[in-house]
GROMACS .gro file of C-alpha atoms in nm:
model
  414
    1UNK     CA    1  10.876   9.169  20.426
    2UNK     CA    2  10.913   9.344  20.769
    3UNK     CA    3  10.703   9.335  21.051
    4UNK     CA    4  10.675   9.448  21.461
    5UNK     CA    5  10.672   9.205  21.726
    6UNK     CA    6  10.626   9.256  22.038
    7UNK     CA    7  10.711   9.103  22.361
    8UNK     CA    8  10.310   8.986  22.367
    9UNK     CA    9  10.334   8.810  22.044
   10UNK     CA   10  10.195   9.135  21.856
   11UNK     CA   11  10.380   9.243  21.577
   12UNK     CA   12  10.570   9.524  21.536
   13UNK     CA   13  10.933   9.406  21.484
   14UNK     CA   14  11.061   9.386  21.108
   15UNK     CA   15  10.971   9.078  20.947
   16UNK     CA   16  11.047   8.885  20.609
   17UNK     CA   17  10.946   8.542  20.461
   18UNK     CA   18  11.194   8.284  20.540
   19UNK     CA   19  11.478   8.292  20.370
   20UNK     CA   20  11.769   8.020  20.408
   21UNK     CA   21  12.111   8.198  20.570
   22UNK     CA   22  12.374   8.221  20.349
   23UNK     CA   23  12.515   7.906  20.231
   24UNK     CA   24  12.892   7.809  20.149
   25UNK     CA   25  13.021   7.914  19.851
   26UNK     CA   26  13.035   7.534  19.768
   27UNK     CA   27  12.643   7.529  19.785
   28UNK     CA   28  12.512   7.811  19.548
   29UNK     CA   29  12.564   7.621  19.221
   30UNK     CA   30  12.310   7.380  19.417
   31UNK     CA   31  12.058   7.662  19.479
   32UNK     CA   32  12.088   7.804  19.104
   33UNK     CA   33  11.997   7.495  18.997
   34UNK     CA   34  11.709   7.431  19.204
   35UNK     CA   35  11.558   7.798  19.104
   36UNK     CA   36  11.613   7.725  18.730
   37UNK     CA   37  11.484   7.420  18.771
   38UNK     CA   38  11.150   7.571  18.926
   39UNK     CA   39  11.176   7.883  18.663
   40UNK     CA   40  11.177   7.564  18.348
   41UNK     CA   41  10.855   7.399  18.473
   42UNK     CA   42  10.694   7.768  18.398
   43UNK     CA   43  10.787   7.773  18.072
   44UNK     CA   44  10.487   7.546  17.920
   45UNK     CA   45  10.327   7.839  17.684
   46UNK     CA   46  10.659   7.893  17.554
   47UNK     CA   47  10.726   7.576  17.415
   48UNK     CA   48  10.365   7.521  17.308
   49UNK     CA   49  10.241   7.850  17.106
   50UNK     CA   50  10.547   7.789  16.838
   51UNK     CA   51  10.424   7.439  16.811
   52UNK     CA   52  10.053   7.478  16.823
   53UNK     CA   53  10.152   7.770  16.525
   54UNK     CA   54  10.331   7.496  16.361
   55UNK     CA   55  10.083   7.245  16.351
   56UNK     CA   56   9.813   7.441  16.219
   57UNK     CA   57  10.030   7.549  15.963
   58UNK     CA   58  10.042   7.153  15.852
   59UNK     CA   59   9.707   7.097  15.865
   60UNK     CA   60   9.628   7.413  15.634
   61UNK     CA   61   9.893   7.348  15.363
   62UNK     CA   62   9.728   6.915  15.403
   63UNK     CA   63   9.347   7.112  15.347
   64UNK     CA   64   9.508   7.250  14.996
   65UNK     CA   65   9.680   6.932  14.874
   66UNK     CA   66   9.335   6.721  14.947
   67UNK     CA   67   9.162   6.984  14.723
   68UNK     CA   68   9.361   7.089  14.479
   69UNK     CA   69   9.465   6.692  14.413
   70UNK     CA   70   9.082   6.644  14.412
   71UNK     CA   71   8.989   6.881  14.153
   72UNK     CA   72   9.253   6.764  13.926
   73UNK     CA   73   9.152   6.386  13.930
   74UNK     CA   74   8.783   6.498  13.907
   75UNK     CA   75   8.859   6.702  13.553
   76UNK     CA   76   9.064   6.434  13.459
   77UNK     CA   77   8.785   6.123  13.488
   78UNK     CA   78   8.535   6.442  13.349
   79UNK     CA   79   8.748   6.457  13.052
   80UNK     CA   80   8.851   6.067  12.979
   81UNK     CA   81   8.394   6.081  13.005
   82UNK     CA   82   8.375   6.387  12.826
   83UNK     CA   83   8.327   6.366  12.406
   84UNK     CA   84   8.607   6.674  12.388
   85UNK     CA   85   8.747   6.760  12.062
   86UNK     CA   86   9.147   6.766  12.024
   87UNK     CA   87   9.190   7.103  12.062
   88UNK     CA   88   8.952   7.113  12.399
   89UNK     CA   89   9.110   6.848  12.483
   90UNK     CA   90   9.451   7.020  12.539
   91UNK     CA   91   9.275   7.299  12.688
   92UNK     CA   92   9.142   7.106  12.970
   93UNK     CA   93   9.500   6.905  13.013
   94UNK     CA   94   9.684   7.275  13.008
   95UNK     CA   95   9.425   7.417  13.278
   96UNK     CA   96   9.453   7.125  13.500
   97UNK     CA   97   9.875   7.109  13.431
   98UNK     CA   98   9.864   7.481  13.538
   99UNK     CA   99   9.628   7.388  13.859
  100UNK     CA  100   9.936   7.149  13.955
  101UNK     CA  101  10.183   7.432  13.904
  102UNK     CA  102  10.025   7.666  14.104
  103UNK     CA  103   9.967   7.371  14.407
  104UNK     CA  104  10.324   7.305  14.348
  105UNK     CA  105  10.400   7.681  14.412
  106UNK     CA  106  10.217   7.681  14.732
  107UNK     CA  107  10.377   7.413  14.898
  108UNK     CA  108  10.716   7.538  14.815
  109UNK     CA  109  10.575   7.879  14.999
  110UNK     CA  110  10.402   7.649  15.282
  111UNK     CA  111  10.732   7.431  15.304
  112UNK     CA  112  10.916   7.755  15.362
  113UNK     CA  113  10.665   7.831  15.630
  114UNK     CA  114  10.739   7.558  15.777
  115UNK     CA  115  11.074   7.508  15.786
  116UNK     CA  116  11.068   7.841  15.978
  117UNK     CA  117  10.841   7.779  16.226
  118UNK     CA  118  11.019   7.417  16.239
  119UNK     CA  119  11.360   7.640  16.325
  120UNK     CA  120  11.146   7.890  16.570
  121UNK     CA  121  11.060   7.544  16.806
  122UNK     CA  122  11.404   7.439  16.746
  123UNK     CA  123  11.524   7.761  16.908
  124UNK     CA  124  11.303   7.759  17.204
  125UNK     CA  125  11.428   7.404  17.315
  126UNK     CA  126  11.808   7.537  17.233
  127UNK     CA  127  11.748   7.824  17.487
  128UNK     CA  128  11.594   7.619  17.735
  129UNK     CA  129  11.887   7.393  17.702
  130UNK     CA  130  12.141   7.645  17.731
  131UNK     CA  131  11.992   7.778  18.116
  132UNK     CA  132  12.276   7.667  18.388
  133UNK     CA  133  12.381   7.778  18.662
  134UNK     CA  134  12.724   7.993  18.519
  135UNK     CA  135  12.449   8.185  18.270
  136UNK     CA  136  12.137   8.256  18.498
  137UNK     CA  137  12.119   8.609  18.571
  138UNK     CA  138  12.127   8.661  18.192
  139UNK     CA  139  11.889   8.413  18.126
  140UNK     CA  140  11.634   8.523  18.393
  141UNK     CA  141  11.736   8.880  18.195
  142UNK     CA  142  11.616   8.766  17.833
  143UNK     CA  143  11.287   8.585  17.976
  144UNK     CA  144  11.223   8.912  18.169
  145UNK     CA  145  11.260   9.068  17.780
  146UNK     CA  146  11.017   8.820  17.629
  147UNK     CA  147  10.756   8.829  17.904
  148UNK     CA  148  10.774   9.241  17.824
  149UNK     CA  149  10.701   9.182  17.470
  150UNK     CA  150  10.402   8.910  17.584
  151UNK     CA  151  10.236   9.187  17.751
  152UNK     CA  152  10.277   9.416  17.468
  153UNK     CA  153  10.153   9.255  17.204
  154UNK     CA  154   9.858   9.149  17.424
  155UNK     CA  155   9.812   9.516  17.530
  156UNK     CA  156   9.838   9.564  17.147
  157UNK     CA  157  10.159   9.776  17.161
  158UNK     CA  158  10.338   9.596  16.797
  159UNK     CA  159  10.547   9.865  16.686
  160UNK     CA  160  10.734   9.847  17.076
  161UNK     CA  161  10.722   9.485  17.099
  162UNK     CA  162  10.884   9.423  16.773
  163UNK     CA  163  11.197   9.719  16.872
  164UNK     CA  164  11.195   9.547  17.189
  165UNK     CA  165  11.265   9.195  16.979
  166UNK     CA  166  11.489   9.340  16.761
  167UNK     CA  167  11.690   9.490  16.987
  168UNK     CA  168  11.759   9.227  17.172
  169UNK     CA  169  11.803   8.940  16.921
  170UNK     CA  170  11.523   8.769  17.049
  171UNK     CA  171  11.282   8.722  16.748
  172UNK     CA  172  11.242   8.334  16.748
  173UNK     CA  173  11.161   8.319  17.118
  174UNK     CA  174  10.839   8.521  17.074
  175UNK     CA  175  10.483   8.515  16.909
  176UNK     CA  176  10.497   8.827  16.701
  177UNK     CA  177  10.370   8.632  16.440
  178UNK     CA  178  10.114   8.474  16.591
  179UNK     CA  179   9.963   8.809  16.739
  180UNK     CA  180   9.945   8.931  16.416
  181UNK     CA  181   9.744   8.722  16.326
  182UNK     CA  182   9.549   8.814  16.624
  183UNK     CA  183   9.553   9.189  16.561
  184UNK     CA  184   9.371   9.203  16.253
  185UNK     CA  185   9.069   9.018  16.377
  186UNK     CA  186   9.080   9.250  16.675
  187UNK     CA  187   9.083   9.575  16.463
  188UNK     CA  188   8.824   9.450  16.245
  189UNK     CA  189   8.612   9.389  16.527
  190UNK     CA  190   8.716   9.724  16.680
  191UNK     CA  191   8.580   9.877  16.379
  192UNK     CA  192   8.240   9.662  16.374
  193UNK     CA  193   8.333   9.408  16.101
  194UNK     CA  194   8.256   9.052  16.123
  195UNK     CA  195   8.406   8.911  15.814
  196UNK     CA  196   8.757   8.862  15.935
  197UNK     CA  197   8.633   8.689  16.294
  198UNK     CA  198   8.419   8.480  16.094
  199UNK     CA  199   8.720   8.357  15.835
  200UNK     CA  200   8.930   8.276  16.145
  201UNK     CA  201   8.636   8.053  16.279
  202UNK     CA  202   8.652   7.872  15.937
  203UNK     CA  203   8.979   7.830  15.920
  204UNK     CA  204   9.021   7.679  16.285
  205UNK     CA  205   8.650   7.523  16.262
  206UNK     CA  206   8.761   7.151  16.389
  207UNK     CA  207   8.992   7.332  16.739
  208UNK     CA  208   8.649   7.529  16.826
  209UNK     CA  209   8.402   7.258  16.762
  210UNK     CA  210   8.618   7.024  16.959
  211UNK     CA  211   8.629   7.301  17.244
  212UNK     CA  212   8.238   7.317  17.226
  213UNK     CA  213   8.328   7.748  17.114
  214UNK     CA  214   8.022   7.914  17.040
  215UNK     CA  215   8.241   8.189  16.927
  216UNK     CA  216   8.111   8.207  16.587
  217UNK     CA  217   7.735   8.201  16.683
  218UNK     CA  218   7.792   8.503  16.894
  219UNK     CA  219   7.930   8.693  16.575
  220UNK     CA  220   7.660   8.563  16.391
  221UNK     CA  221   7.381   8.697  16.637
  222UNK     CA  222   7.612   9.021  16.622
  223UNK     CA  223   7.555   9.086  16.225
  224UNK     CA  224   7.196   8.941  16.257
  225UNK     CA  225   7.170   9.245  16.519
  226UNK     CA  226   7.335   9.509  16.276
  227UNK     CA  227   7.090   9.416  16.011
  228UNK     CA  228   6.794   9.491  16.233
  229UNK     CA  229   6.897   9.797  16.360
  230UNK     CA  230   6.977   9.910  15.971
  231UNK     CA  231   6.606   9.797  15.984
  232UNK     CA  232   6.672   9.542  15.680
  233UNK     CA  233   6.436   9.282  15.848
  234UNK     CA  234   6.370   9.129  15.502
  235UNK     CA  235   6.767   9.051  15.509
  236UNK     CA  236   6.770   8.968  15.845
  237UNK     CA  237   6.465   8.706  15.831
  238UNK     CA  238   6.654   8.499  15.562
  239UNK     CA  239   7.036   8.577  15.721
  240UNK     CA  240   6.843   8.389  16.060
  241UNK     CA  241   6.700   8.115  15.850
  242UNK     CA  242   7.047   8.045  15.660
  243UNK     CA  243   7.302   8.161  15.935
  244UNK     CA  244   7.120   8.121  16.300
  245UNK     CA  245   6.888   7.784  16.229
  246UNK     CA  246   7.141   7.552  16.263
  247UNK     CA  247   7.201   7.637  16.656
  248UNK     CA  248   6.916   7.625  16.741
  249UNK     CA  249   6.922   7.278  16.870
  250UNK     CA  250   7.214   7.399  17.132
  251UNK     CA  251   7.145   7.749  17.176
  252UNK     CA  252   6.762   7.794  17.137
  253UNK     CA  253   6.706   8.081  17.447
  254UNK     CA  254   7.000   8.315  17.308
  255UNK     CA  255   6.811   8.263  16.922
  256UNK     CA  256   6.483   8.358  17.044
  257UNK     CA  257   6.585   8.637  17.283
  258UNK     CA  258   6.762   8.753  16.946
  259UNK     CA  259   6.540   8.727  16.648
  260UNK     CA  260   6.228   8.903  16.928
  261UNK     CA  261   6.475   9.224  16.833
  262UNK     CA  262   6.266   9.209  16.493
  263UNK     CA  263   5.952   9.340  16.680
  264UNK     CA  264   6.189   9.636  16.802
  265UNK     CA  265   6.381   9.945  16.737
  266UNK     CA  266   6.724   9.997  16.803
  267UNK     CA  267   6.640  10.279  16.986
  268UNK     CA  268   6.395  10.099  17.241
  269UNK     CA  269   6.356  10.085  17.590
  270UNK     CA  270   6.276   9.752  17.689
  271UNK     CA  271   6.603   9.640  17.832
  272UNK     CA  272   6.597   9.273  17.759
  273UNK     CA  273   6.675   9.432  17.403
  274UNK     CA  274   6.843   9.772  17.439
  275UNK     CA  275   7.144   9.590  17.588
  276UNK     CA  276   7.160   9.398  17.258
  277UNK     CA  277   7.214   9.716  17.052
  278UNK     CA  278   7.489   9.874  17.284
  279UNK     CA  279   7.816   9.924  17.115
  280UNK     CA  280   7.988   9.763  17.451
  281UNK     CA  281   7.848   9.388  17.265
  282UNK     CA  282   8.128   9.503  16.992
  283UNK     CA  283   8.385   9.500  17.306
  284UNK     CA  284   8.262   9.191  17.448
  285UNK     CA  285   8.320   8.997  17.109
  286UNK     CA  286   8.698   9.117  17.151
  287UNK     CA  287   8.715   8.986  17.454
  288UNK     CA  288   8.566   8.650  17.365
  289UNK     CA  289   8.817   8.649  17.055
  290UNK     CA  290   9.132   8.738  17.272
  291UNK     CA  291   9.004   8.433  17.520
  292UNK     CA  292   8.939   8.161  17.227
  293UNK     CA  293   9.233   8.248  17.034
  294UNK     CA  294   9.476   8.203  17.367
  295UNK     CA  295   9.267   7.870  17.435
  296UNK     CA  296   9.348   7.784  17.059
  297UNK     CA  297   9.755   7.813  17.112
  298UNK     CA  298   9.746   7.671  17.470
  299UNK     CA  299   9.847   8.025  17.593
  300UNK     CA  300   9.713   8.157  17.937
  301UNK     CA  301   9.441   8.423  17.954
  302UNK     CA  302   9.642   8.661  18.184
  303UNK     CA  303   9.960   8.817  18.052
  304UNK     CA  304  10.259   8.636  18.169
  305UNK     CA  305  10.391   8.966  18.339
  306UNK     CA  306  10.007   9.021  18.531
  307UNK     CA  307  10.073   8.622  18.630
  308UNK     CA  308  10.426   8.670  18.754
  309UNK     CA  309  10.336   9.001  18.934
  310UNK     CA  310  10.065   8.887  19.102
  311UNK     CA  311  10.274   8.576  19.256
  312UNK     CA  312  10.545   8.819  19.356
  313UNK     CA  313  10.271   9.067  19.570
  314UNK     CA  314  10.080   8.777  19.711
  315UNK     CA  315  10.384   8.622  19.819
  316UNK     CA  316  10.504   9.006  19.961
  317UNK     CA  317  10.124   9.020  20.090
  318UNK     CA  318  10.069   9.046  20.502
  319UNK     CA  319   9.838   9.234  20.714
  320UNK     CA  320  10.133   9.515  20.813
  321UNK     CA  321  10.176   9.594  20.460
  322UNK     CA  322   9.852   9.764  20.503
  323UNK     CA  323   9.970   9.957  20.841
  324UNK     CA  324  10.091  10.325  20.853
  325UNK     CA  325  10.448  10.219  21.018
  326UNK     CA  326  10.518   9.975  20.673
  327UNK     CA  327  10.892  10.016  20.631
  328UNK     CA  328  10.968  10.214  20.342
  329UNK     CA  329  11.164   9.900  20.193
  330UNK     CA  330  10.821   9.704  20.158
  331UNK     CA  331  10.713   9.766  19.789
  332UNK     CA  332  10.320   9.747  19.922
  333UNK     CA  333  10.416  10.041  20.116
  334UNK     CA  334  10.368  10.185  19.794
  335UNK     CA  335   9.964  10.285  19.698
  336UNK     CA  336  10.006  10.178  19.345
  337UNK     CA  337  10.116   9.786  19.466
  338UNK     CA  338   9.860   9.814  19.738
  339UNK     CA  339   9.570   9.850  19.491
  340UNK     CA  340   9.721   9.609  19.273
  341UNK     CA  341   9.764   9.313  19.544
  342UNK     CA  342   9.417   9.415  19.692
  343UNK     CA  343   9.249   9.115  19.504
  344UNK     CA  344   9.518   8.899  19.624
  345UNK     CA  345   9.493   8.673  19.918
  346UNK     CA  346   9.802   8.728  20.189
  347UNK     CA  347  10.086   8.528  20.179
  348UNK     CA  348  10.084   8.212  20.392
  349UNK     CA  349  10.386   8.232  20.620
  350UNK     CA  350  10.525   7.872  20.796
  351UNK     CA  351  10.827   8.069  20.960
  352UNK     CA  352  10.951   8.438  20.938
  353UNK     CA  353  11.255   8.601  21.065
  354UNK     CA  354  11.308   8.900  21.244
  355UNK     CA  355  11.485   9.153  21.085
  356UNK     CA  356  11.615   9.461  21.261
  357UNK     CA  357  11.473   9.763  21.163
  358UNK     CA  358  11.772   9.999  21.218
  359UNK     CA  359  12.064   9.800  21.075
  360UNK     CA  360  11.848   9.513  20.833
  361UNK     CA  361  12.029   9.227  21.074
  362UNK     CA  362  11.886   8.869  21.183
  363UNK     CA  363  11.801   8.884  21.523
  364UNK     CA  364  11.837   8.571  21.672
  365UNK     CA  365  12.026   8.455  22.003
  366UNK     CA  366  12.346   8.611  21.882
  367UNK     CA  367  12.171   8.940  21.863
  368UNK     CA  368  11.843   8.885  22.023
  369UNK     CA  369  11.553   9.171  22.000
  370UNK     CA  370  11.484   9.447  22.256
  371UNK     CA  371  11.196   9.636  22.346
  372UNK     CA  372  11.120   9.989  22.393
  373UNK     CA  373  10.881  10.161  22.603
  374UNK     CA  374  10.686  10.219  22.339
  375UNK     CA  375  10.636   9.865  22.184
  376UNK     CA  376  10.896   9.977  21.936
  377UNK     CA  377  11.175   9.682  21.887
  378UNK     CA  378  11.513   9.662  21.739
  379UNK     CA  379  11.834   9.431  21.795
  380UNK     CA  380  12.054   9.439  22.039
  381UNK     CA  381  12.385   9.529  21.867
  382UNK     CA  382  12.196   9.809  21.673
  383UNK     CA  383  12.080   9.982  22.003
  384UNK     CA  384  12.430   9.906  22.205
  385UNK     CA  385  12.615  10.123  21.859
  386UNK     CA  386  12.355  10.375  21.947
  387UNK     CA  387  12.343  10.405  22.312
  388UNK     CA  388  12.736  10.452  22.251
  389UNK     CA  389  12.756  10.695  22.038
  390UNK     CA  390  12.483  10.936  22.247
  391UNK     CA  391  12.567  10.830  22.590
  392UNK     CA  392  12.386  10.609  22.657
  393UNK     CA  393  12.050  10.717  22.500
  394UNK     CA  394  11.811  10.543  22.273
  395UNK     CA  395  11.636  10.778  22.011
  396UNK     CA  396  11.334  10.539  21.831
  397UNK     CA  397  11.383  10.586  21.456
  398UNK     CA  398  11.012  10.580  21.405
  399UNK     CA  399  10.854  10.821  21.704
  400UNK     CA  400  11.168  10.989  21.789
  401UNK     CA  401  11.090  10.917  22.166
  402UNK     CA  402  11.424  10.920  22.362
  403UNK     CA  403  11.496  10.667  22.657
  404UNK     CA  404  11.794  10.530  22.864
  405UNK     CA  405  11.940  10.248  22.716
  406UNK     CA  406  11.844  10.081  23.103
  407UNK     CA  407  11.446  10.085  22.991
  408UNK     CA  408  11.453   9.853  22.734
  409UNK     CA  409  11.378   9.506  22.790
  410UNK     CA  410  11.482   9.192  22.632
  411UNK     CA  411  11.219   8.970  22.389
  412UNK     CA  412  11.281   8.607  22.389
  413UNK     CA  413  11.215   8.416  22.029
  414UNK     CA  414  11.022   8.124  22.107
   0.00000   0.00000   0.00000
């Protein structure tokens, strides 16, 4: 980052955060390490979605052996009770012999299932363990790949995401699958369906109630809504009494701002109850989705690339960014990075470095700063190359205002 100082202690010579010199050759493995050290400790969603994915995947295929094993020792004690006759006898035995067949089919498909996503966690610790210094740069390369397909299947983009995979052989070290699962809740919501949303809350019931999620009373309210304004309050009275009752205890204000909707049209005025017929609800319960699902797999709510992108601006971030002399090289020179580091707070500088505008040198004692008449101020060796080459004149590169090389003045770094 560049930045003017002047003799005063104003700025307006080039500056940049600090940044160590150059080291020995011997010393760069040592700094490689160090920043894929730091880069590892960021790497806690992608260890943790594949296994998250991997547990629930254990827990489902557990829920079917408890109830499929249940049903079969419940029709067998029904029929060592039961008075059956030979031939109903085998009947039962063959239904209950086919039950087992079919459990024993799904758990060779959920062992399969498994096993993969058993492999997929194996893969993310292998690449994790394969980062050293020799392979960086192409390691920094293929996380730079998978954070790309993070934001796209986030953004929704699947068909791009999965090339993007493909292409780069890097299928096991990203969620595809798991967004899918994602992306038809989102779509069904998109297209004012509930039934899909409300599957997903049964089959991850025990992760929301442990949360404290109200997730699934909001889509409830949402179809008790939809049946009002269809004006089925019939419908609606007994959907409240079956579906809504049992929050009241917890969320008693929300139910009776709710079921008052009765008394109203979905056209009304009243805007306690007009904003509960808006379509925009329908894009709020997408949003609350996208939020509980990434709380559910221990991602983060931000894409990765948003995350690393704003770390990168705030860190770029200082008050001369925002000036109209910014050097060109400063990416929040640019309008499209200034709006996007606007939220961000400016970066907190310890020490800074001046760096000369004309030939992108250190200035220190060996080639300490000098000032121009008009504030301007470069490095010495930059200005001596100059005043030699035009006899002895000094054109500024920013005003154009030509001096003697005898006017400038020498700035002392304190």
């Amino acid at each position: 980052m560049e930045m003017e100082t002047l003799p005063n202690g104003n700025s307006a010579a080039t500056t940049a955060p600090t940044a160590a010199p150059p080291a020995p050759a011997a010393a760069a493995p040592s700094t490689k390490l160090s920043q894929l050290a730091e880069s590892l400790k960021l790497e806690h969603q992608f260890l943790r979605v594949p296994f998250e994915h991997y547990k629930k995947t254990i827990r489902a295929n557990h829920r079917i052996v408890e109830k499929e094993i249940s049903a079969v020792i419940s029709g067998v004690s029904d029929a060592a009770e039961a008075d059956f006759s030979r031939d109903d006898a085998v009947h039962h035995l063959n239904s209950l012999v086919s039950r087992l067949q079919g459990l024993k089919r799904k758990l060779g498909e959920g062992s399969r299932t498994e096993n993969l996503q058993a492999q997929r966690c194996r893969a993310r610790l292998d690449h994790l363990e394969s980062a050293d210094a020799e392979n960086l740069s192409e390691w920094q390369g293929t996380r730079m790949k998978r954070i790309l397909v993070d934001y796209m299947l986030r953004m929704s983009y699947y068909n791009t995401a999965i090339k993007l995979a493909e292409s780069s052989n890097i299928q096991d070290l990203v969620d595809i699958d798991v967004f899918y699962e994602a992306k038809k809740v989102i779509e069904a919501l998109q297209n004012k369906e509930v039934a899909p949303a409300l599957a997903w809350c049964s089959d991850n019931k025990s992760r929301l109630k442990k949360s404290k999620s109200k997730f699934e009373f909001l889509l409830r309210l949402q179809e008790f809504i939809e049946l009002v304004r269809a004006e089925k309050h019939l419908r609606a009275i007994g959907y409240a009494r079956k579906y809504l009752a049992p929050w009241g205890p917890t969320h008693m204000k929300e139910l009776q701002r709710v079921v008052a909707t009765l008394a109203f049209k979905s056209s009304t005025q009243c805007v306690t109850y007009k904003v509960l017929f808006e379509p925009k609800q329908w894009d709020f319960l997408v949003d609350q989705f996208k939020q509980e699902f990434c709380r559910l797999y221990g991602m983060t709510f931000e894409s990765l690339l948003n995350i690393y992108l704003q770390a990168g601006l705030s860190a770029l971030k200082t008050p001369f960014c925002y000036e109209d002399d910014c050097t060109k090289e400063d990416p929040l020179s640019q309008e499209s990075f200034r709006k996007l580091a606007a939220p961000l707070p400016f970066s907190k500088q310890h020490h800074s470095k001046l760096v000369c505008y004309i030939s992108k040198e250190l200035m220190d004692t060996e080639n300490p700063p000098l000032v121009l008449p008009n504030g301007h101020v470069y490095s010495t060796k930059a200005l001596d190359e100059m005043a030699k080459k035009n006899n002895g004149k000094i054109t500024c590169p920013r005003t154009g205002l030509v001096c003697d090389y005898s006017d400038v003045i020498k700035a002392y770094i304190s």
